[in-house]
PDB file of C-alpha atoms in Angstrom:
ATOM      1  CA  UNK T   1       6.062   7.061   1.571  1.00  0.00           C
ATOM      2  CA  UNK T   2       8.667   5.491  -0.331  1.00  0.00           C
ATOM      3  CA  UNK T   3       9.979   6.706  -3.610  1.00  0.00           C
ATOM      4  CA  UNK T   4      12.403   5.076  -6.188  1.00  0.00           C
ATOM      5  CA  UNK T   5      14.393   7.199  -8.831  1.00  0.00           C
ATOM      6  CA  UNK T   6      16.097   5.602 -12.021  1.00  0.00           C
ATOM      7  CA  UNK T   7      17.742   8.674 -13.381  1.00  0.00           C
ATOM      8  CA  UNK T   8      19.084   6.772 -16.829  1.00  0.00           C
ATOM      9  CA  UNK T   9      16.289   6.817 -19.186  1.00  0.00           C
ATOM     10  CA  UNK T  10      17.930   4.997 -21.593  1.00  0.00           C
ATOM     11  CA  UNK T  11      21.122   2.778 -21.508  1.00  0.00           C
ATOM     12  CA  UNK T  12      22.973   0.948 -24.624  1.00  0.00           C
ATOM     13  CA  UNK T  13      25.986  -2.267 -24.375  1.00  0.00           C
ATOM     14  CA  UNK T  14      27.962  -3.682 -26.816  1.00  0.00           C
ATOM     15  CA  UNK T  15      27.422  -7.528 -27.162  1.00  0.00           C
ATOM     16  CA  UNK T  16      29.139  -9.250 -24.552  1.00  0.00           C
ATOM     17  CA  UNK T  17      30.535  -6.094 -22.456  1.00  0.00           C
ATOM     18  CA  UNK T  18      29.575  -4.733 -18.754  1.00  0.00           C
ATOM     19  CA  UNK T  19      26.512  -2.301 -18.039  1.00  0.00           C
ATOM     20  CA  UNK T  20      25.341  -0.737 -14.632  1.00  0.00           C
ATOM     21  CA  UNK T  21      21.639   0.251 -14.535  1.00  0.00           C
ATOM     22  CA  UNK T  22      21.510   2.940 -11.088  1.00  0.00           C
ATOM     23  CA  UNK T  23      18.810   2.895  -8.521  1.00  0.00           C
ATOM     24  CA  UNK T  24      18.276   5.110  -5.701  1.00  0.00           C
ATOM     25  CA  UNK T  25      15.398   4.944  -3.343  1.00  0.00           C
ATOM     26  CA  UNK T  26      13.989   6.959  -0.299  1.00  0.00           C
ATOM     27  CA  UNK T  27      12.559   5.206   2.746  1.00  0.00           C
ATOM     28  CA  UNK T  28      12.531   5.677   6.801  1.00  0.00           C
ATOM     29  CA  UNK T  29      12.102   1.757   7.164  1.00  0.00           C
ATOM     30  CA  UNK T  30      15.261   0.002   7.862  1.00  0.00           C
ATOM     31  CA  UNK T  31      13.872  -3.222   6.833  1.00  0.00           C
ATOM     32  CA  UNK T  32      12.974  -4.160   3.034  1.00  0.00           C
ATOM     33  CA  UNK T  33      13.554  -5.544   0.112  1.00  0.00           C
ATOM     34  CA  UNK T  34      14.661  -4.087  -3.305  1.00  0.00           C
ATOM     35  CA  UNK T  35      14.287  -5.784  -6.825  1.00  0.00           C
ATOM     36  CA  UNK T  36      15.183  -5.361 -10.196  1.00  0.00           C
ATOM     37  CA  UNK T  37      12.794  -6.576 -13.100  1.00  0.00           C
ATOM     38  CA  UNK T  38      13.059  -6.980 -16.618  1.00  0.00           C
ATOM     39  CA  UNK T  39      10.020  -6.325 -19.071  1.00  0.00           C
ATOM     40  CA  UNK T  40      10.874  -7.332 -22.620  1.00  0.00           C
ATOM     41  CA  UNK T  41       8.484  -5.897 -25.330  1.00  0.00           C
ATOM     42  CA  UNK T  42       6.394  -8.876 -24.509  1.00  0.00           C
ATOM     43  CA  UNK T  43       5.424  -6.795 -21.476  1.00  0.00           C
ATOM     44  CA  UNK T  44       6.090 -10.042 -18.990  1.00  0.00           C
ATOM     45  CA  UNK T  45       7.655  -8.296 -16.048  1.00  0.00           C
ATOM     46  CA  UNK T  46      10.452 -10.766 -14.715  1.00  0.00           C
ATOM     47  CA  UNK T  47      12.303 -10.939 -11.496  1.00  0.00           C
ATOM     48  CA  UNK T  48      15.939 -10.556 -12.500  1.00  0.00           C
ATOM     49  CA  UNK T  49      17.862 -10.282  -8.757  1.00  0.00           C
ATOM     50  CA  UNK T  50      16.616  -9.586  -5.275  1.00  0.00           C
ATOM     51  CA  UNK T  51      18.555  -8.178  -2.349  1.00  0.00           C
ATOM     52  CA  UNK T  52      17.064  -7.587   1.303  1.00  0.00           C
ATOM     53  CA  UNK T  53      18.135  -5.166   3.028  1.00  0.00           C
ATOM     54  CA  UNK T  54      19.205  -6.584   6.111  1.00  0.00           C
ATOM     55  CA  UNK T  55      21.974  -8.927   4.069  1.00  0.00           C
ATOM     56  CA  UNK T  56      24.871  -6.886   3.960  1.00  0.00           C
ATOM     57  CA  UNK T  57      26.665  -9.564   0.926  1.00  0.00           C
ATOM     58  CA  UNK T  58      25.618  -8.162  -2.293  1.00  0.00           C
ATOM     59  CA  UNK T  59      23.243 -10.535  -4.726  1.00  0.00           C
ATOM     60  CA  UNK T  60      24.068 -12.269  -7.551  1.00  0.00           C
ATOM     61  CA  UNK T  61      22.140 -14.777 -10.370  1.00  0.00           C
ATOM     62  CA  UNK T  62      24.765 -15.728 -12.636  1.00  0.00           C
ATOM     63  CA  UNK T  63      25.749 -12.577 -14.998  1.00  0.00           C
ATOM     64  CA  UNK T  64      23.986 -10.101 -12.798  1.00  0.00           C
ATOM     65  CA  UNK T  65      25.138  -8.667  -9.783  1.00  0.00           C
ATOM     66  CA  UNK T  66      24.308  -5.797  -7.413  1.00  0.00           C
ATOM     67  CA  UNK T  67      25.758  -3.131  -5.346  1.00  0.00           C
ATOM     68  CA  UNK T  68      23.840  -2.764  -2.748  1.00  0.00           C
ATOM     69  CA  UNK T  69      24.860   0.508  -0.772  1.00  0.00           C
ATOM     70  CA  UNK T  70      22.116   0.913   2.214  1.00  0.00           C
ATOM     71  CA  UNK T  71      23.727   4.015   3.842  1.00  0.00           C
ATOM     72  CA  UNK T  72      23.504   5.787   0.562  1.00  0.00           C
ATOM     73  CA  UNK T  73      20.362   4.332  -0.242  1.00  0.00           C
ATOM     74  CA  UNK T  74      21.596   3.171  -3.701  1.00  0.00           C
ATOM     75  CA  UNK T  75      20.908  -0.122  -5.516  1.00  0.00           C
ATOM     76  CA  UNK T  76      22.500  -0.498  -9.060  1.00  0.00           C
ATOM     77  CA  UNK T  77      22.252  -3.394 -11.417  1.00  0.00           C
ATOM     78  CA  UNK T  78      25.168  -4.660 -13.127  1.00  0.00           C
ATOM     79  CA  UNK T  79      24.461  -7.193 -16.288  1.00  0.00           C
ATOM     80  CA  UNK T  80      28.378  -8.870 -17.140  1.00  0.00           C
ATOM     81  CA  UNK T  81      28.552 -10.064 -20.905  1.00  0.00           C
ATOM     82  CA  UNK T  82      25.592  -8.328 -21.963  1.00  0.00           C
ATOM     83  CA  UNK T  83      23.596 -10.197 -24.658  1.00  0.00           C
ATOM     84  CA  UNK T  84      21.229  -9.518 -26.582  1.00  0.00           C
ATOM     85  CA  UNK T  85      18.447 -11.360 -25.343  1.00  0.00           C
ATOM     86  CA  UNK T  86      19.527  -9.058 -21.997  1.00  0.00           C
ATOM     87  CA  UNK T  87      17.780  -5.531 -24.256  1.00  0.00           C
ATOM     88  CA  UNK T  88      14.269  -4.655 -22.804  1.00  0.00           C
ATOM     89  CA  UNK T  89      13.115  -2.215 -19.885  1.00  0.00           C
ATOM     90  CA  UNK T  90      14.566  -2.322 -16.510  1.00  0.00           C
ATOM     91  CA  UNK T  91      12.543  -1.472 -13.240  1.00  0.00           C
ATOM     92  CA  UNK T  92      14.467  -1.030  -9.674  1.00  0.00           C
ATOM     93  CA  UNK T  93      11.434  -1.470  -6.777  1.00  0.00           C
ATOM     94  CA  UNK T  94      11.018  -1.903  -3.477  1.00  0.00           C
ATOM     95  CA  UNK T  95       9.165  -3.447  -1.115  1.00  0.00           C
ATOM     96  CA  UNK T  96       8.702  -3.378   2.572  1.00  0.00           C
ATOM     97  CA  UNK T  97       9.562  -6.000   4.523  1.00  0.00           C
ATOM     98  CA  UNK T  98       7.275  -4.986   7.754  1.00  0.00           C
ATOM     99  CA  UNK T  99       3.443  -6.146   7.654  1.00  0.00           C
ATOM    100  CA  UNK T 100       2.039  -2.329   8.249  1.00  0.00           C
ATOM    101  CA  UNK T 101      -1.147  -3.110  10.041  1.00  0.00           C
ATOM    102  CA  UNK T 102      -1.676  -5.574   7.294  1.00  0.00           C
ATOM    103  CA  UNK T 103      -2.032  -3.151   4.699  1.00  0.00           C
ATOM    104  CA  UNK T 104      -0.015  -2.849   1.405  1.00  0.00           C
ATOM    105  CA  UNK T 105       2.638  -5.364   2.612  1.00  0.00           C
ATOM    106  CA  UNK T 106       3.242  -6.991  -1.027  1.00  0.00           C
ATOM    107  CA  UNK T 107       2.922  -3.573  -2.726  1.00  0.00           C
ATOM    108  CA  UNK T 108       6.100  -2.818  -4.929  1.00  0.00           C
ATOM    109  CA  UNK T 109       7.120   0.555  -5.364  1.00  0.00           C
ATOM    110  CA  UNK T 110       8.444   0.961  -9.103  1.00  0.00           C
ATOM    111  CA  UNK T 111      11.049   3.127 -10.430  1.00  0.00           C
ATOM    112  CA  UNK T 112      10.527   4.740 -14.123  1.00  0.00           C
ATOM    113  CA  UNK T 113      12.499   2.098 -15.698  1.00  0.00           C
ATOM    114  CA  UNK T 114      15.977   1.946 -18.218  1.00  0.00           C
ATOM    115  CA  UNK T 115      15.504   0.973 -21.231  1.00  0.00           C
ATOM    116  CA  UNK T 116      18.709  -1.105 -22.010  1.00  0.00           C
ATOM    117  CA  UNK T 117      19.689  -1.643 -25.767  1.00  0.00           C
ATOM    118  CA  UNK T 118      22.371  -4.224 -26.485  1.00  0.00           C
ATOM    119  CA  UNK T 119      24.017  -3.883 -30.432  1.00  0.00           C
ATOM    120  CA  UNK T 120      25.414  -6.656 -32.293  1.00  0.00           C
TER     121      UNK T 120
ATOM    122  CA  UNK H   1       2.208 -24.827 -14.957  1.00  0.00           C
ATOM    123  CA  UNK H   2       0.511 -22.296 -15.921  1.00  0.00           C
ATOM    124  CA  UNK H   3       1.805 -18.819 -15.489  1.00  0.00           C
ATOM    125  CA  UNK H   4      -0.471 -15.533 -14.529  1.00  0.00           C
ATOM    126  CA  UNK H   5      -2.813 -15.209 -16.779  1.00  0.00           C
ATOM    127  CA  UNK H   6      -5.035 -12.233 -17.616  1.00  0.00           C
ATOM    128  CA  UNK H   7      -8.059 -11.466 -20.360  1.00  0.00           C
ATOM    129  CA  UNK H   8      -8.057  -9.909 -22.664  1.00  0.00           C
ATOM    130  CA  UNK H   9      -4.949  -9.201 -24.484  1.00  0.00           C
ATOM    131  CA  UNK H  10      -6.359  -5.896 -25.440  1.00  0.00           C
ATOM    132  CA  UNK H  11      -9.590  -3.604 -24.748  1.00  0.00           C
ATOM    133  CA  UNK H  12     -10.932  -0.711 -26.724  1.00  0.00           C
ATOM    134  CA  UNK H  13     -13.110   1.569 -24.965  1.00  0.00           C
ATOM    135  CA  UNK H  14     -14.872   4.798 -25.170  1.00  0.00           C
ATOM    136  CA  UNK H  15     -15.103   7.316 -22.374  1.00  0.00           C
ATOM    137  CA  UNK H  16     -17.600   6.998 -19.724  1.00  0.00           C
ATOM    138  CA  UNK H  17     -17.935   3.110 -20.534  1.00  0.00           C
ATOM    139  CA  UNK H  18     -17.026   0.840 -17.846  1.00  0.00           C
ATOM    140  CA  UNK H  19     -14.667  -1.900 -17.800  1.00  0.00           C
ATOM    141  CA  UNK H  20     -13.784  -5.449 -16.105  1.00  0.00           C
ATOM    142  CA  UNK H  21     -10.397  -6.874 -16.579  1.00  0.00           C
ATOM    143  CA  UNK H  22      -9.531 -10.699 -15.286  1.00  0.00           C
ATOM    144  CA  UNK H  23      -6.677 -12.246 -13.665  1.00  0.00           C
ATOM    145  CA  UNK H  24      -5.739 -16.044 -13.037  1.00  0.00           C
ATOM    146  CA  UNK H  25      -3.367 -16.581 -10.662  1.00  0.00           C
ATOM    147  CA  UNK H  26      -0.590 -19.209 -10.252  1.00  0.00           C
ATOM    148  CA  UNK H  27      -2.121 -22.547  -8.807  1.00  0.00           C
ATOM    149  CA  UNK H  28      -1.638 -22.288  -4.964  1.00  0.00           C
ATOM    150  CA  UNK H  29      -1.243 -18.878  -4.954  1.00  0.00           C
ATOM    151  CA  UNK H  30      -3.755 -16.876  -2.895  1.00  0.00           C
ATOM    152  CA  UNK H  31      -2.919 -13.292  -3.340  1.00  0.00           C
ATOM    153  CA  UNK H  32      -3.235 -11.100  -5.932  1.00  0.00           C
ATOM    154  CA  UNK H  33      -2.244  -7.613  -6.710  1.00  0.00           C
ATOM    155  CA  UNK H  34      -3.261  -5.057  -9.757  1.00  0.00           C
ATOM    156  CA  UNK H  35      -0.700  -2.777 -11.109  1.00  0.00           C
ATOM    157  CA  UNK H  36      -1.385   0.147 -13.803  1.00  0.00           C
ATOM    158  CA  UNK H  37       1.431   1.124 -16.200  1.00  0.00           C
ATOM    159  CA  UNK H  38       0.866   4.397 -18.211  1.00  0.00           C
ATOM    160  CA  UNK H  39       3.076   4.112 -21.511  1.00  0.00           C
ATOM    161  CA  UNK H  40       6.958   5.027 -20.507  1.00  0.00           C
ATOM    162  CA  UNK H  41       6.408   4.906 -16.413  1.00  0.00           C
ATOM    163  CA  UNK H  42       6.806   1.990 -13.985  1.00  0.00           C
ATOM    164  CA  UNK H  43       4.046   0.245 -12.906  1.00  0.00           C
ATOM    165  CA  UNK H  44       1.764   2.050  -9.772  1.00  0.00           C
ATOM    166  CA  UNK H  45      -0.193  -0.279  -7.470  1.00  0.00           C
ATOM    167  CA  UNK H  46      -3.664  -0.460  -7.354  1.00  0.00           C
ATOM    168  CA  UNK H  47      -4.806  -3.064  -5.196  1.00  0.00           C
ATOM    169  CA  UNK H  48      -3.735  -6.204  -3.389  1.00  0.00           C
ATOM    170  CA  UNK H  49      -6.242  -8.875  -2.382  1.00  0.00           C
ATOM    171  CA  UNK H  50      -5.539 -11.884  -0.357  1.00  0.00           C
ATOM    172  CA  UNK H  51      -8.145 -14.762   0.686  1.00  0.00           C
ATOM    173  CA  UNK H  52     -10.540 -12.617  -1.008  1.00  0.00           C
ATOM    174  CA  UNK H  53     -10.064  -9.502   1.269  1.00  0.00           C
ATOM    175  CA  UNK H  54      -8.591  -6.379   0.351  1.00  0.00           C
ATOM    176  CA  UNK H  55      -5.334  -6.176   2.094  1.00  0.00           C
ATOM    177  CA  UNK H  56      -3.880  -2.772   0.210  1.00  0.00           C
ATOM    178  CA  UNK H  57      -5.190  -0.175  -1.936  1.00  0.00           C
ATOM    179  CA  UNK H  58      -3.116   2.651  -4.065  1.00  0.00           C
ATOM    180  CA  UNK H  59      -4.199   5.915  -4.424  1.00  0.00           C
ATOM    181  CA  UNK H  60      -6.181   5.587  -6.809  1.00  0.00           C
ATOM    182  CA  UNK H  61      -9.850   7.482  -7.053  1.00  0.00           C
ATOM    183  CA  UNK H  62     -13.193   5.080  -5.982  1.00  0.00           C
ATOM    184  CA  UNK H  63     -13.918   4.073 -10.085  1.00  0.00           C
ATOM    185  CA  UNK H  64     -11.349   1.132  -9.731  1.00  0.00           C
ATOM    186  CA  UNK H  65     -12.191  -1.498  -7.692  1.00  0.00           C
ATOM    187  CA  UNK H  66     -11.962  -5.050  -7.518  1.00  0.00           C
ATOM    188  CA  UNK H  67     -12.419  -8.459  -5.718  1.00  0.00           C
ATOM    189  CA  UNK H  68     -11.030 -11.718  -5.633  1.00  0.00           C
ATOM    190  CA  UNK H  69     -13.409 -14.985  -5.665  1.00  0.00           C
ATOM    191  CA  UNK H  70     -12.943 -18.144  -4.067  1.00  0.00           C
ATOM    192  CA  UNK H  71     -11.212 -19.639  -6.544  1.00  0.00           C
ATOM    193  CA  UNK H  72      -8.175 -17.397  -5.846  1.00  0.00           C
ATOM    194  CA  UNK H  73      -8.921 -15.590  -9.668  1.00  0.00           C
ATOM    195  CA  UNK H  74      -9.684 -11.410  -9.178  1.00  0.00           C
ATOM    196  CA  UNK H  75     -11.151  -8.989 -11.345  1.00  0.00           C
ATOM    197  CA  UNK H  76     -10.708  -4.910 -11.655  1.00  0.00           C
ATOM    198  CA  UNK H  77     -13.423  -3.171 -12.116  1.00  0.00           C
ATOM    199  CA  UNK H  78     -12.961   0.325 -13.819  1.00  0.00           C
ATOM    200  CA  UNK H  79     -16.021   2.735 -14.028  1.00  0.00           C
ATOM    201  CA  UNK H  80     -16.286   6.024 -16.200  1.00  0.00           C
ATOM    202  CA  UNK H  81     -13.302   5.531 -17.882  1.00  0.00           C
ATOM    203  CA  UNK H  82     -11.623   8.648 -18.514  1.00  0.00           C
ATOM    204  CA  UNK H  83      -8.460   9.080 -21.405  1.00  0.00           C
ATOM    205  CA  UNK H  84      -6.020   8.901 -18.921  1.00  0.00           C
ATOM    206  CA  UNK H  85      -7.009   4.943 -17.636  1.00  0.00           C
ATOM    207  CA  UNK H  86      -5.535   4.247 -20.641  1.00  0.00           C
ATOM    208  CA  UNK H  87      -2.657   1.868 -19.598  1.00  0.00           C
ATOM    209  CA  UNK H  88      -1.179  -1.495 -19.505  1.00  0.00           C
ATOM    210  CA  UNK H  89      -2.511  -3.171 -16.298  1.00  0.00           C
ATOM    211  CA  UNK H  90      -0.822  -5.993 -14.655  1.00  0.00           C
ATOM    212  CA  UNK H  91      -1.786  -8.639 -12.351  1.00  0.00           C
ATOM    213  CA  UNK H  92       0.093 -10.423  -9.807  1.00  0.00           C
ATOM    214  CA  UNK H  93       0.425 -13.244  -7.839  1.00  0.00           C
ATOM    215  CA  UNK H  94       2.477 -14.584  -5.168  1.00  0.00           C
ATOM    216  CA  UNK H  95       1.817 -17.648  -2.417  1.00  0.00           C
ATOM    217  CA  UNK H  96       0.650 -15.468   0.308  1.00  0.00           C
ATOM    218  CA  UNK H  97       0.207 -11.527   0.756  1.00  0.00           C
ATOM    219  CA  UNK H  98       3.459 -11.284   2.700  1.00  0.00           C
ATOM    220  CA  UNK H  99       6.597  -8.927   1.905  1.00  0.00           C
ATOM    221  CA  UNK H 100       9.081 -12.249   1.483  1.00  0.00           C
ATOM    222  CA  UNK H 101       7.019 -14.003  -0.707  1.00  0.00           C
ATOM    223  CA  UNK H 102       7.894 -13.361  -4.788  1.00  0.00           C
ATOM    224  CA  UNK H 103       5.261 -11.784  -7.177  1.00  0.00           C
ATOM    225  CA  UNK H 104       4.691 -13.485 -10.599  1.00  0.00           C
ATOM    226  CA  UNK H 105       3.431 -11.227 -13.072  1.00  0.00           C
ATOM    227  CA  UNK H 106       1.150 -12.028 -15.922  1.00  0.00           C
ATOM    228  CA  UNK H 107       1.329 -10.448 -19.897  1.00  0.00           C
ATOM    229  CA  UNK H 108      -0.879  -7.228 -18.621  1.00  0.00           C
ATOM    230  CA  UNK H 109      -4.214  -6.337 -20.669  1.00  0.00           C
ATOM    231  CA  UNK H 110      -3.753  -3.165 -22.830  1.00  0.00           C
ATOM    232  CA  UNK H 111      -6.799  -0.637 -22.049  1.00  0.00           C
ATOM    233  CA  UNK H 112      -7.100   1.772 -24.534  1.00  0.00           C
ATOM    234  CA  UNK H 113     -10.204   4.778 -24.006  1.00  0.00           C
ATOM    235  CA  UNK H 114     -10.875   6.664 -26.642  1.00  0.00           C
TER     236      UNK H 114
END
């Protein structure tokens, strides 16, 4: 089974500088995707990046990047002038890519989350 | 369009009651998955369901269940609610059931058992 580990419970940013959420994850599948989501307090959980694993160029959507290290099996998030529309929860998850026997191949695997303050 | 949507907002039960929550999904979208999310954790799965089969199931114990209908929409079904059901579910949907296709997630309903 796959596993995904956050190990920053909580993060804080200043307005309009440079924070890197970290992700690691466990899997024997050399296939898959990995995703980080942002819930707000509004609970909507929202696709922020996606990287598969078989890309070896690191994704980006505008001020967020990853670095995508599949040999460690480590995926961190890194948000460039953080605002403060940016603070809310951050999950890293993963997904498989293979269809195993047809079972469970949407299923997302959730980290515990970051929650990511920004201050004025 | 209309996003995922999901009723009610918010549920108040007592234990040993039984519960239905309801999902819309995204016009054209065929699959749907269930999520729990226990205050401060990430979300677990529960189920995924696409053309109205069951195509993935968590491990979670034989009191949740659920189906999907023809009109793509799904319901999870939770029987003797115990404290601990108490959670923030969240539905899902996405085009198909495969891995490369993205999941769109609605508000969540807000279970609380007292």
């Amino acid at each position: 089974a796959q596993t995904v580990t956050q190990s920053q419970p909580e993060m804080s940013v200043q307005e309009a500088e440079t924070v890197t959420l970290s992700c690691t994850y466990d899997t024997s599948e050399s296939d898959y995707y990995l995703f980080w989501y942002k819930q707000p307090p509004s609970r909507q959980m929202i696709l922020v990046i996606r990287q598969e694993a078989y890309k070896q160029q690191n994704a980006t959507e505008n001020r967020f990047s990853v670095n995508f290290q599949k040999a460690a099996k480590s995926f961190s998030l890194k948000i460039s002038d953080s605002q403060l529309g940016d603070a809310a929860m951050y999950f890293c998850a993963y997904r498989s890519r293979a269809n195993a026997g047809g079972t469970s191949y949407g299923k997302l695997t959730f980290g515990q989350g970051t929650i990511l303050t920004v201050h004025p | 369009d209309a996003g995922v949507t999901q009723s009610p907002t918010h549920l108040i039960k007592t234990r040993g009651q039984h519960v239905t929550l309801r999902c819309s999904p995204i016009s054209g979208h065929k699959s749907v998955s269930w999520y729990q999310q226990v205050l401060g954790q990430g979300p677990q799965f529960i189920f995924q369901y696409y053309e109205k089969e069951e195509r993935g199931r968590g491990n979670f114990p034989d009191r949740f269940s659920a189906r999907q209908f023809p009109n793509y929409s799904s319901e999870l079904n939770v029987n003797a609610l115990l404290l601990g059901d108490s959670a923030l579910y969240l539905c899902a949907s996405s085009l198909q059931g495969a891995s490369y296709n993205e999941q769109f997630f609605g508000p969540g309903t807000r279970l609380t058992v007292l």
